[in-house]
Tab-separated table of C-alpha atoms in Angstrom:
chain	number	residue	atom	x	y	z
A	855	LYS	CA	0.004	-0.033	-0.001
A	856	ALA	CA	1.399	3.385	-0.979
A	857	GLY	CA	2.231	5.778	1.794
A	858	VAL	CA	1.283	9.390	2.233
A	859	THR	CA	2.548	11.615	-0.602
A	860	GLN	CA	3.095	15.331	-0.532
A	861	THR	CA	3.792	17.783	-3.400
A	862	PRO	CA	5.856	19.651	-4.027
A	863	ARG	CA	8.779	18.438	-1.888
A	864	TYR	CA	10.504	21.863	-1.897
A	865	LEU	CA	9.248	25.514	-2.460
A	866	ILE	CA	10.860	28.836	-2.390
A	867	LYS	CA	8.536	31.903	-2.123
A	868	THR	CA	8.804	35.542	-1.486
A	869	ARG	CA	7.239	37.430	1.385
A	870	GLY	CA	3.666	38.503	0.635
A	871	GLN	CA	3.051	35.600	-1.900
A	872	GLN	CA	0.660	32.716	-1.225
A	873	VAL	CA	1.291	29.028	-1.527
A	874	THR	CA	-0.731	25.806	-1.820
A	875	LEU	CA	0.565	22.449	-0.669
A	876	SER	CA	-0.914	19.135	-1.555
A	877	CYS	CA	-1.328	15.808	0.358
A	878	SER	CA	-2.593	12.429	-0.827
A	879	PRO	CA	-3.404	10.153	2.093
A	880	ILE	CA	-2.990	6.436	2.311
A	881	SER	CA	-5.732	4.556	0.384
A	882	GLY	CA	-8.770	4.133	2.621
A	883	HIS	CA	-7.765	6.857	5.146
A	884	ARG	CA	-10.331	9.617	5.468
A	885	SER	CA	-8.617	11.913	7.920
A	886	VAL	CA	-5.780	14.213	6.985
A	887	SER	CA	-3.964	16.384	9.540
A	888	TRP	CA	-1.348	19.130	8.860
A	889	TYR	CA	1.570	20.028	11.102
A	890	GLN	CA	4.271	22.732	10.897
A	891	GLN	CA	7.737	21.667	11.960
A	892	THR	CA	10.418	24.246	12.826
A	893	PRO	CA	13.656	23.899	14.834
A	894	GLY	CA	12.407	26.437	17.405
A	895	GLN	CA	8.745	25.384	17.952
A	896	GLY	CA	8.940	21.673	16.978
A	897	LEU	CA	5.948	19.962	15.594
A	898	GLN	CA	2.803	21.964	15.825
A	899	PHE	CA	-0.761	21.021	14.757
A	900	LEU	CA	-2.349	23.184	12.097
A	901	PHE	CA	-5.720	21.512	11.404
A	902	GLU	CA	-7.484	18.177	10.584
A	903	TYR	CA	-9.939	17.314	7.899
A	904	PHE	CA	-12.271	14.427	7.869
A	905	SER	CA	-14.993	13.876	5.240
A	906	GLU	CA	-14.233	17.212	3.709
A	907	THR	CA	-14.959	18.963	7.002
A	908	GLN	CA	-12.398	20.728	9.261
A	909	ARG	CA	-12.664	18.895	12.592
A	910	ASN	CA	-9.971	20.619	14.581
A	911	LYS	CA	-7.785	23.665	14.283
A	912	GLY	CA	-4.547	24.606	16.014
A	913	ASN	CA	-3.405	28.033	17.169
A	914	PHE	CA	-2.451	29.492	13.823
A	915	PRO	CA	-3.557	32.711	12.154
A	916	GLY	CA	-6.248	32.789	9.513
A	917	ARG	CA	-3.655	32.987	6.880
A	918	PHE	CA	-3.378	29.228	7.125
A	919	SER	CA	-6.260	27.434	5.658
A	920	GLY	CA	-7.014	24.073	4.124
A	921	ARG	CA	-9.570	21.954	2.463
A	922	GLN	CA	-10.268	18.276	1.695
A	923	PHE	CA	-11.673	16.809	-1.433
A	924	SER	CA	-14.221	13.895	-1.844
A	925	ASN	CA	-11.243	11.576	-2.534
A	926	SER	CA	-9.739	12.522	0.812
A	927	ARG	CA	-6.777	14.456	-0.793
A	928	SER	CA	-6.062	17.641	1.057
A	929	GLU	CA	-4.565	20.939	0.360
A	930	MET	CA	-3.362	23.685	2.643
A	931	ASN	CA	-2.915	27.273	1.740
A	932	VAL	CA	-0.861	29.959	3.298
A	933	SER	CA	-1.538	33.596	2.180
A	934	THR	CA	0.610	36.618	2.615
A	935	LEU	CA	3.721	34.664	3.471
A	936	GLU	CA	5.977	35.802	6.132
A	937	LEU	CA	9.611	34.890	6.787
A	938	GLY	CA	8.527	32.994	9.888
A	939	ASP	CA	6.420	30.678	7.770
A	940	SER	CA	9.543	28.994	6.550
A	941	ALA	CA	9.195	25.451	7.805
A	942	LEU	CA	8.681	21.809	7.018
A	943	TYR	CA	4.879	21.263	6.459
A	944	LEU	CA	3.858	17.681	7.184
A	945	CYS	CA	0.592	15.930	6.497
A	946	ALA	CA	-0.544	12.752	8.250
A	947	SER	CA	-3.351	10.469	7.410
A	948	SER	CA	-5.438	8.191	9.554
A	949	MET	CA	-8.408	6.034	9.191
A	950	GLY	CA	-10.625	7.974	11.449
A	951	THR	CA	-10.917	11.109	13.597
A	952	GLY	CA	-11.456	11.820	17.330
A	953	GLY	CA	-8.060	10.831	18.672
A	954	GLY	CA	-6.464	7.417	19.187
A	955	TYR	CA	-6.043	6.658	15.548
A	956	GLU	CA	-2.588	5.896	14.239
A	957	GLN	CA	-1.304	8.784	12.093
A	958	TYR	CA	1.139	8.179	9.220
A	959	PHE	CA	3.190	11.051	8.040
A	960	GLY	CA	4.314	12.057	4.588
A	961	PRO	CA	7.854	13.215	3.704
A	962	GLY	CA	6.833	16.812	4.044
A	963	THR	CA	7.093	20.046	1.893
A	964	ARG	CA	10.095	22.231	2.727
A	965	LEU	CA	8.931	25.855	2.338
A	966	THR	CA	11.499	28.622	2.317
A	967	VAL	CA	10.199	32.197	2.399
A	968	THR	CA	12.689	34.860	1.375
B	376	GLY	CA	-4.421	22.349	26.120
B	377	GLU	CA	-2.122	19.365	26.382
B	378	ASN	CA	1.661	19.969	27.165
B	379	VAL	CA	4.229	17.174	26.580
B	380	GLU	CA	7.814	17.538	27.903
B	381	GLN	CA	10.503	15.223	26.576
B	382	HIS	CA	13.890	14.450	28.009
B	383	PRO	CA	16.791	14.343	27.227
B	384	SER	CA	17.109	16.511	24.109
B	385	THR	CA	20.308	14.667	23.126
B	386	LEU	CA	21.302	11.112	24.057
B	387	SER	CA	24.537	9.411	23.084
B	388	VAL	CA	24.946	5.751	23.655
B	389	GLN	CA	27.458	3.033	22.703
B	390	GLU	CA	26.312	0.550	20.063
B	391	GLY	CA	24.815	-2.358	21.745
B	392	ASP	CA	23.688	-0.425	24.972
B	393	SER	CA	20.205	0.504	25.806
B	394	ALA	CA	18.569	3.962	25.330
B	395	VAL	CA	15.666	5.465	27.357
B	396	ILE	CA	13.760	8.515	26.445
B	397	LYS	CA	11.097	9.984	28.854
B	398	CYS	CA	8.097	12.044	28.410
B	399	THR	CA	5.490	13.635	30.655
B	400	TYR	CA	2.033	15.005	29.751
B	401	SER	CA	-0.324	17.354	31.444
B	402	ASP	CA	-3.869	16.370	30.437
B	403	SER	CA	-5.119	13.431	32.394
B	404	ALA	CA	-7.723	12.830	29.590
B	405	SER	CA	-5.045	11.900	27.121
B	406	ASN	CA	-5.270	8.255	26.254
B	407	TYR	CA	-3.048	7.623	23.183
B	408	PHE	CA	0.652	7.946	23.159
B	409	PRO	CA	2.601	7.315	19.949
B	410	TRP	CA	6.338	7.423	19.326
B	411	TYR	CA	7.881	8.555	16.080
B	412	LYS	CA	11.388	8.283	14.626
B	413	GLN	CA	12.482	10.972	12.209
B	414	GLU	CA	15.583	10.573	9.919
B	415	LEU	CA	17.186	13.391	8.121
B	416	GLY	CA	15.019	14.550	5.188
B	417	LYS	CA	12.160	12.348	6.075
B	418	GLY	CA	8.816	12.612	7.758
B	419	PRO	CA	8.225	11.076	11.167
B	420	GLN	CA	7.730	7.406	11.093
B	421	LEU	CA	5.383	5.708	13.651
B	422	ILE	CA	7.435	3.068	15.569
B	423	ILE	CA	5.256	2.165	18.478
B	424	ASP	CA	2.269	3.469	20.355
B	425	ILE	CA	0.435	2.685	23.633
B	426	ARG	CA	-3.095	3.360	24.798
B	427	SER	CA	-4.020	4.283	28.420
B	428	ASN	CA	-5.555	0.831	29.189
B	429	VAL	CA	-2.102	-0.817	28.800
B	430	GLY	CA	0.961	-0.385	30.990
B	431	GLU	CA	3.588	-1.770	28.730
B	432	LYS	CA	4.035	-2.713	25.117
B	433	LYS	CA	6.935	-4.348	23.324
B	434	ASP	CA	7.903	-4.817	19.669
B	435	GLN	CA	11.233	-6.606	19.219
B	436	ARG	CA	13.948	-4.220	20.538
B	437	ILE	CA	11.521	-1.419	21.283
B	438	ALA	CA	9.300	-1.121	24.334
B	439	VAL	CA	7.132	1.657	25.677
B	440	THR	CA	5.807	1.926	29.244
B	441	LEU	CA	3.083	4.121	30.526
B	442	ASN	CA	2.362	5.431	34.091
B	443	LYS	CA	-1.036	7.082	34.117
B	444	THR	CA	-0.887	8.135	37.720
B	445	ALA	CA	2.343	10.000	37.264
B	446	LYS	CA	1.394	11.055	33.669
B	447	HIS	CA	4.635	9.868	32.194
B	448	PHE	CA	5.630	7.426	29.541
B	449	SER	CA	9.016	6.165	28.257
B	450	LEU	CA	10.589	4.584	25.150
B	451	HIS	CA	13.136	1.821	25.664
B	452	ILE	CA	15.450	0.721	22.874
B	453	THR	CA	17.671	-2.332	23.619
B	454	GLU	CA	20.772	-3.571	21.808
B	455	THR	CA	21.083	-0.251	19.955
B	456	GLN	CA	22.363	-0.277	16.317
B	457	PRO	CA	23.773	2.465	14.079
B	458	GLU	CA	20.473	2.571	12.151
B	459	ASP	CA	18.693	3.716	15.458
B	460	SER	CA	20.429	7.002	15.163
B	461	ALA	CA	17.659	9.554	14.535
B	462	VAL	CA	15.392	12.136	16.245
B	463	TYR	CA	12.592	10.523	18.406
B	464	PHE	CA	9.371	12.265	19.216
B	465	CYS	CA	6.789	11.335	21.754
B	466	ALA	CA	3.211	12.573	21.418
B	467	ALA	CA	-0.101	12.541	23.280
B	468	SER	CA	-3.696	12.683	22.160
B	469	SER	CA	-6.973	12.962	23.974
B	470	PRO	CA	-10.163	10.956	23.076
B	471	GLY	CA	-11.809	13.719	21.255
B	472	GLY	CA	-8.743	14.737	19.289
B	473	GLY	CA	-9.354	18.252	20.390
B	474	ALA	CA	-7.901	21.476	19.166
B	475	ASP	CA	-4.374	20.097	19.720
B	476	GLY	CA	-4.442	17.065	17.450
B	477	LEU	CA	-1.320	15.148	18.422
B	478	THR	CA	0.788	17.274	20.770
B	479	PHE	CA	4.522	16.438	20.378
B	480	GLY	CA	7.414	16.601	22.664
B	481	LYS	CA	10.497	18.688	21.419
B	482	GLY	CA	12.319	15.550	20.330
B	483	THR	CA	15.435	13.569	21.330
B	484	HIS	CA	18.419	13.310	19.166
B	485	LEU	CA	19.725	9.745	19.664
B	486	ILE	CA	23.288	9.221	18.623
B	487	ILE	CA	24.642	5.651	18.480
B	488	GLN	CA	28.409	5.648	18.927
B	489	PRO	CA	30.239	2.801	17.174
Protein backbone atom coordinates (compact mmCIF):
# COMPACT_ATOMS: atom_id res chain seq x y z
CA LYS A 1 0.00 0.00 0.00
CA ALA A 2 1.42 3.37 -0.98
CA GLY A 3 2.25 5.81 1.79
CA VAL A 4 1.30 9.43 2.24
CA THR A 5 2.54 11.61 -0.60
CA GLN A 6 3.10 15.35 -0.55
CA THR A 7 3.80 17.74 -3.38
CA PRO A 8 5.85 19.67 -4.02
CA ARG A 9 8.77 18.54 -1.86
CA TYR A 10 10.51 21.91 -1.94
CA LEU A 11 9.25 25.45 -2.48
CA ILE A 12 10.85 28.86 -2.41
CA LYS A 13 8.52 31.84 -2.16
CA THR A 14 8.81 35.55 -1.52
CA ARG A 15 7.22 37.43 1.36
CA GLY A 16 3.66 38.45 0.57
CA GLN A 17 3.03 35.62 -1.87
CA GLN A 18 0.70 32.74 -1.26
CA VAL A 19 1.36 29.01 -1.53
CA THR A 20 -0.69 25.82 -1.88
CA LEU A 21 0.59 22.46 -0.68
CA SER A 22 -0.95 19.12 -1.55
CA CYS A 23 -1.31 15.85 0.35
CA SER A 24 -2.59 12.47 -0.79
CA PRO A 25 -3.42 10.14 2.12
CA ILE A 26 -3.00 6.40 2.34
CA SER A 27 -5.74 4.63 0.41
CA GLY A 28 -8.76 4.13 2.64
CA HIS A 29 -7.75 6.84 5.12
CA ARG A 30 -10.33 9.58 5.48
CA SER A 31 -8.60 11.92 7.91
CA VAL A 32 -5.78 14.26 7.00
CA SER A 33 -3.96 16.40 9.56
CA TRP A 34 -1.39 19.09 8.86
CA TYR A 35 1.57 20.01 11.04
CA GLN A 36 4.26 22.67 10.89
CA GLN A 37 7.77 21.67 11.96
CA THR A 38 10.41 24.27 12.83
CA PRO A 39 13.65 24.00 14.83
CA GLY A 40 12.36 26.44 17.43
CA GLN A 41 8.75 25.37 17.92
CA GLY A 42 8.99 21.71 16.96
CA LEU A 43 5.94 19.95 15.56
CA GLN A 44 2.76 21.99 15.85
CA PHE A 45 -0.74 20.98 14.83
CA LEU A 46 -2.37 23.15 12.15
CA PHE A 47 -5.71 21.48 11.41
CA GLU A 48 -7.47 18.23 10.66
CA TYR A 49 -9.93 17.37 7.93
CA PHE A 50 -12.29 14.43 7.87
CA SER A 51 -14.98 13.82 5.26
CA GLU A 52 -14.28 17.22 3.69
CA THR A 53 -14.94 19.02 7.00
CA GLN A 54 -12.43 20.73 9.24
CA ARG A 55 -12.67 18.93 12.56
CA ASN A 56 -9.98 20.58 14.62
CA LYS A 57 -7.79 23.63 14.30
CA GLY A 58 -4.58 24.57 16.06
CA ASN A 59 -3.45 27.99 17.17
CA PHE A 60 -2.40 29.50 13.85
CA PRO A 61 -3.55 32.72 12.17
CA GLY A 62 -6.28 32.77 9.56
CA ARG A 63 -3.65 33.03 6.81
CA PHE A 64 -3.37 29.27 7.16
CA SER A 65 -6.29 27.42 5.64
CA GLY A 66 -7.03 24.08 4.14
CA ARG A 67 -9.58 21.92 2.45
CA GLN A 68 -10.27 18.30 1.69
CA PHE A 69 -11.74 16.79 -1.42
CA SER A 70 -14.17 13.92 -1.80
CA ASN A 71 -11.28 11.53 -2.55
CA SER A 72 -9.71 12.53 0.83
CA ARG A 73 -6.84 14.42 -0.80
CA SER A 74 -6.12 17.64 1.03
CA GLU A 75 -4.55 20.98 0.31
CA MET A 76 -3.34 23.67 2.64
CA ASN A 77 -2.90 27.29 1.67
CA VAL A 78 -0.83 29.99 3.27
CA SER A 79 -1.57 33.54 2.16
CA THR A 80 0.57 36.66 2.59
CA LEU A 81 3.67 34.67 3.42
CA GLU A 82 5.99 35.85 6.19
CA LEU A 83 9.61 34.92 6.81
CA GLY A 84 8.51 33.01 9.90
CA ASP A 85 6.42 30.67 7.75
CA SER A 86 9.60 28.98 6.56
CA ALA A 87 9.22 25.42 7.82
CA LEU A 88 8.67 21.79 6.96
CA TYR A 89 4.96 21.21 6.44
CA LEU A 90 3.87 17.67 7.16
CA CYS A 91 0.61 15.97 6.54
CA ALA A 92 -0.51 12.81 8.26
CA SER A 93 -3.34 10.49 7.38
CA SER A 94 -5.40 8.20 9.59
CA MET A 95 -8.44 6.01 9.19
CA GLY A 96 -10.64 8.01 11.49
CA THR A 97 -10.92 11.12 13.59
CA GLY A 98 -11.40 11.81 17.26
CA GLY A 99 -8.05 10.86 18.70
CA GLY A 100 -6.47 7.44 19.21
CA TYR A 101 -6.06 6.66 15.52
CA GLU A 102 -2.59 5.92 14.20
CA GLN A 103 -1.31 8.80 12.11
CA TYR A 104 1.12 8.18 9.26
CA PHE A 105 3.21 11.05 7.99
CA GLY A 106 4.32 12.00 4.53
CA PRO A 107 7.84 13.24 3.71
CA GLY A 108 6.83 16.87 4.03
CA THR A 109 7.10 20.01 1.92
CA ARG A 110 10.06 22.24 2.74
CA LEU A 111 8.89 25.86 2.35
CA THR A 112 11.45 28.64 2.32
CA VAL A 113 10.22 32.24 2.38
CA THR A 114 12.71 34.91 1.32
CA GLY B 1 -4.40 22.35 26.14
CA GLU B 2 -2.09 19.39 26.39
CA ASN B 3 1.61 19.94 27.11
CA VAL B 4 4.24 17.25 26.52
CA GLU B 5 7.76 17.49 27.94
CA GLN B 6 10.50 15.22 26.57
CA HIS B 7 13.95 14.43 27.98
CA PRO B 8 16.78 14.33 27.21
CA SER B 9 17.14 16.53 24.15
CA THR B 10 20.28 14.64 23.12
CA LEU B 11 21.27 11.10 24.06
CA SER B 12 24.52 9.45 23.08
CA VAL B 13 24.95 5.71 23.74
CA GLN B 14 27.43 3.04 22.72
CA GLU B 15 26.29 0.59 20.10
CA GLY B 16 24.75 -2.40 21.82
CA ASP B 17 23.72 -0.45 24.92
CA SER B 18 20.16 0.54 25.83
CA ALA B 19 18.57 3.96 25.37
CA VAL B 20 15.68 5.41 27.37
CA ILE B 21 13.70 8.52 26.45
CA LYS B 22 11.14 9.95 28.87
CA CYS B 23 8.04 12.09 28.37
CA THR B 24 5.49 13.64 30.68
CA TYR B 25 2.05 14.95 29.75
CA SER B 26 -0.32 17.34 31.46
CA ASP B 27 -3.86 16.38 30.36
CA SER B 28 -5.16 13.43 32.36
CA ALA B 29 -7.75 12.85 29.60
CA SER B 30 -5.02 11.91 27.09
CA ASN B 31 -5.27 8.23 26.26
CA TYR B 32 -3.09 7.62 23.19
CA PHE B 33 0.69 7.93 23.18
CA PRO B 34 2.62 7.28 19.94
CA TRP B 35 6.36 7.46 19.35
CA TYR B 36 7.88 8.60 16.09
CA LYS B 37 11.33 8.29 14.59
CA GLN B 38 12.47 10.97 12.16
CA GLU B 39 15.54 10.56 9.99
CA LEU B 40 17.16 13.42 8.15
CA GLY B 41 15.08 14.57 5.19
CA LYS B 42 12.15 12.33 6.02
CA GLY B 43 8.81 12.62 7.73
CA PRO B 44 8.21 11.13 11.19
CA GLN B 45 7.72 7.36 11.16
CA LEU B 46 5.40 5.73 13.69
CA ILE B 47 7.44 3.09 15.53
CA ILE B 48 5.25 2.12 18.47
CA ASP B 49 2.25 3.40 20.39
CA ILE B 50 0.44 2.68 23.62
CA ARG B 51 -3.06 3.32 24.85
CA SER B 52 -4.04 4.20 28.40
CA ASN B 53 -5.57 0.81 29.14
CA VAL B 54 -2.13 -0.82 28.77
CA GLY B 55 0.94 -0.36 30.97
CA GLU B 56 3.59 -1.72 28.65
CA LYS B 57 3.99 -2.72 25.03
CA LYS B 58 6.95 -4.35 23.30
CA ASP B 59 7.95 -4.82 19.69
CA GLN B 60 11.28 -6.60 19.21
CA ARG B 61 13.98 -4.21 20.55
CA ILE B 62 11.55 -1.39 21.28
CA ALA B 63 9.27 -1.09 24.30
CA VAL B 64 7.08 1.65 25.71
CA THR B 65 5.83 1.97 29.29
CA LEU B 66 3.03 4.17 30.58
CA ASN B 67 2.36 5.38 34.12
CA LYS B 68 -1.05 7.06 34.09
CA THR B 69 -0.89 8.08 37.72
CA ALA B 70 2.36 9.97 37.25
CA LYS B 71 1.42 11.00 33.70
CA HIS B 72 4.63 9.87 32.13
CA PHE B 73 5.64 7.39 29.46
CA SER B 74 8.99 6.15 28.23
CA LEU B 75 10.59 4.60 25.16
CA HIS B 76 13.17 1.87 25.68
CA ILE B 77 15.46 0.70 22.89
CA THR B 78 17.66 -2.30 23.65
CA GLU B 79 20.76 -3.54 21.80
CA THR B 80 21.05 -0.24 19.92
CA GLN B 81 22.35 -0.29 16.36
CA PRO B 82 23.75 2.46 14.11
CA GLU B 83 20.45 2.63 12.21
CA ASP B 84 18.72 3.67 15.44
CA SER B 85 20.42 7.07 15.16
CA ALA B 86 17.64 9.61 14.51
CA VAL B 87 15.39 12.13 16.26
CA TYR B 88 12.63 10.53 18.34
CA PHE B 89 9.39 12.28 19.23
CA CYS B 90 6.78 11.34 21.79
CA ALA B 91 3.20 12.58 21.45
CA ALA B 92 -0.10 12.53 23.27
CA SER B 93 -3.70 12.70 22.13
CA SER B 94 -6.99 12.98 23.97
CA PRO B 95 -10.11 10.95 23.08
CA GLY B 96 -11.82 13.76 21.25
CA GLY B 97 -8.72 14.73 19.32
CA GLY B 98 -9.36 18.26 20.39
CA ALA B 99 -7.88 21.46 19.13
CA ASP B 100 -4.36 20.13 19.68
CA GLY B 101 -4.46 17.09 17.43
CA LEU B 102 -1.34 15.18 18.41
CA THR B 103 0.76 17.21 20.87
CA PHE B 104 4.45 16.45 20.41
CA GLY B 105 7.47 16.66 22.66
CA LYS B 106 10.45 18.66 21.42
CA GLY B 107 12.35 15.56 20.34
CA THR B 108 15.42 13.58 21.39
CA HIS B 109 18.43 13.33 19.11
CA LEU B 110 19.70 9.78 19.65
CA ILE B 111 23.30 9.20 18.64
CA ILE B 112 24.66 5.66 18.51
CA GLN B 113 28.43 5.65 18.95
CA PRO B 114 30.23 2.78 17.15
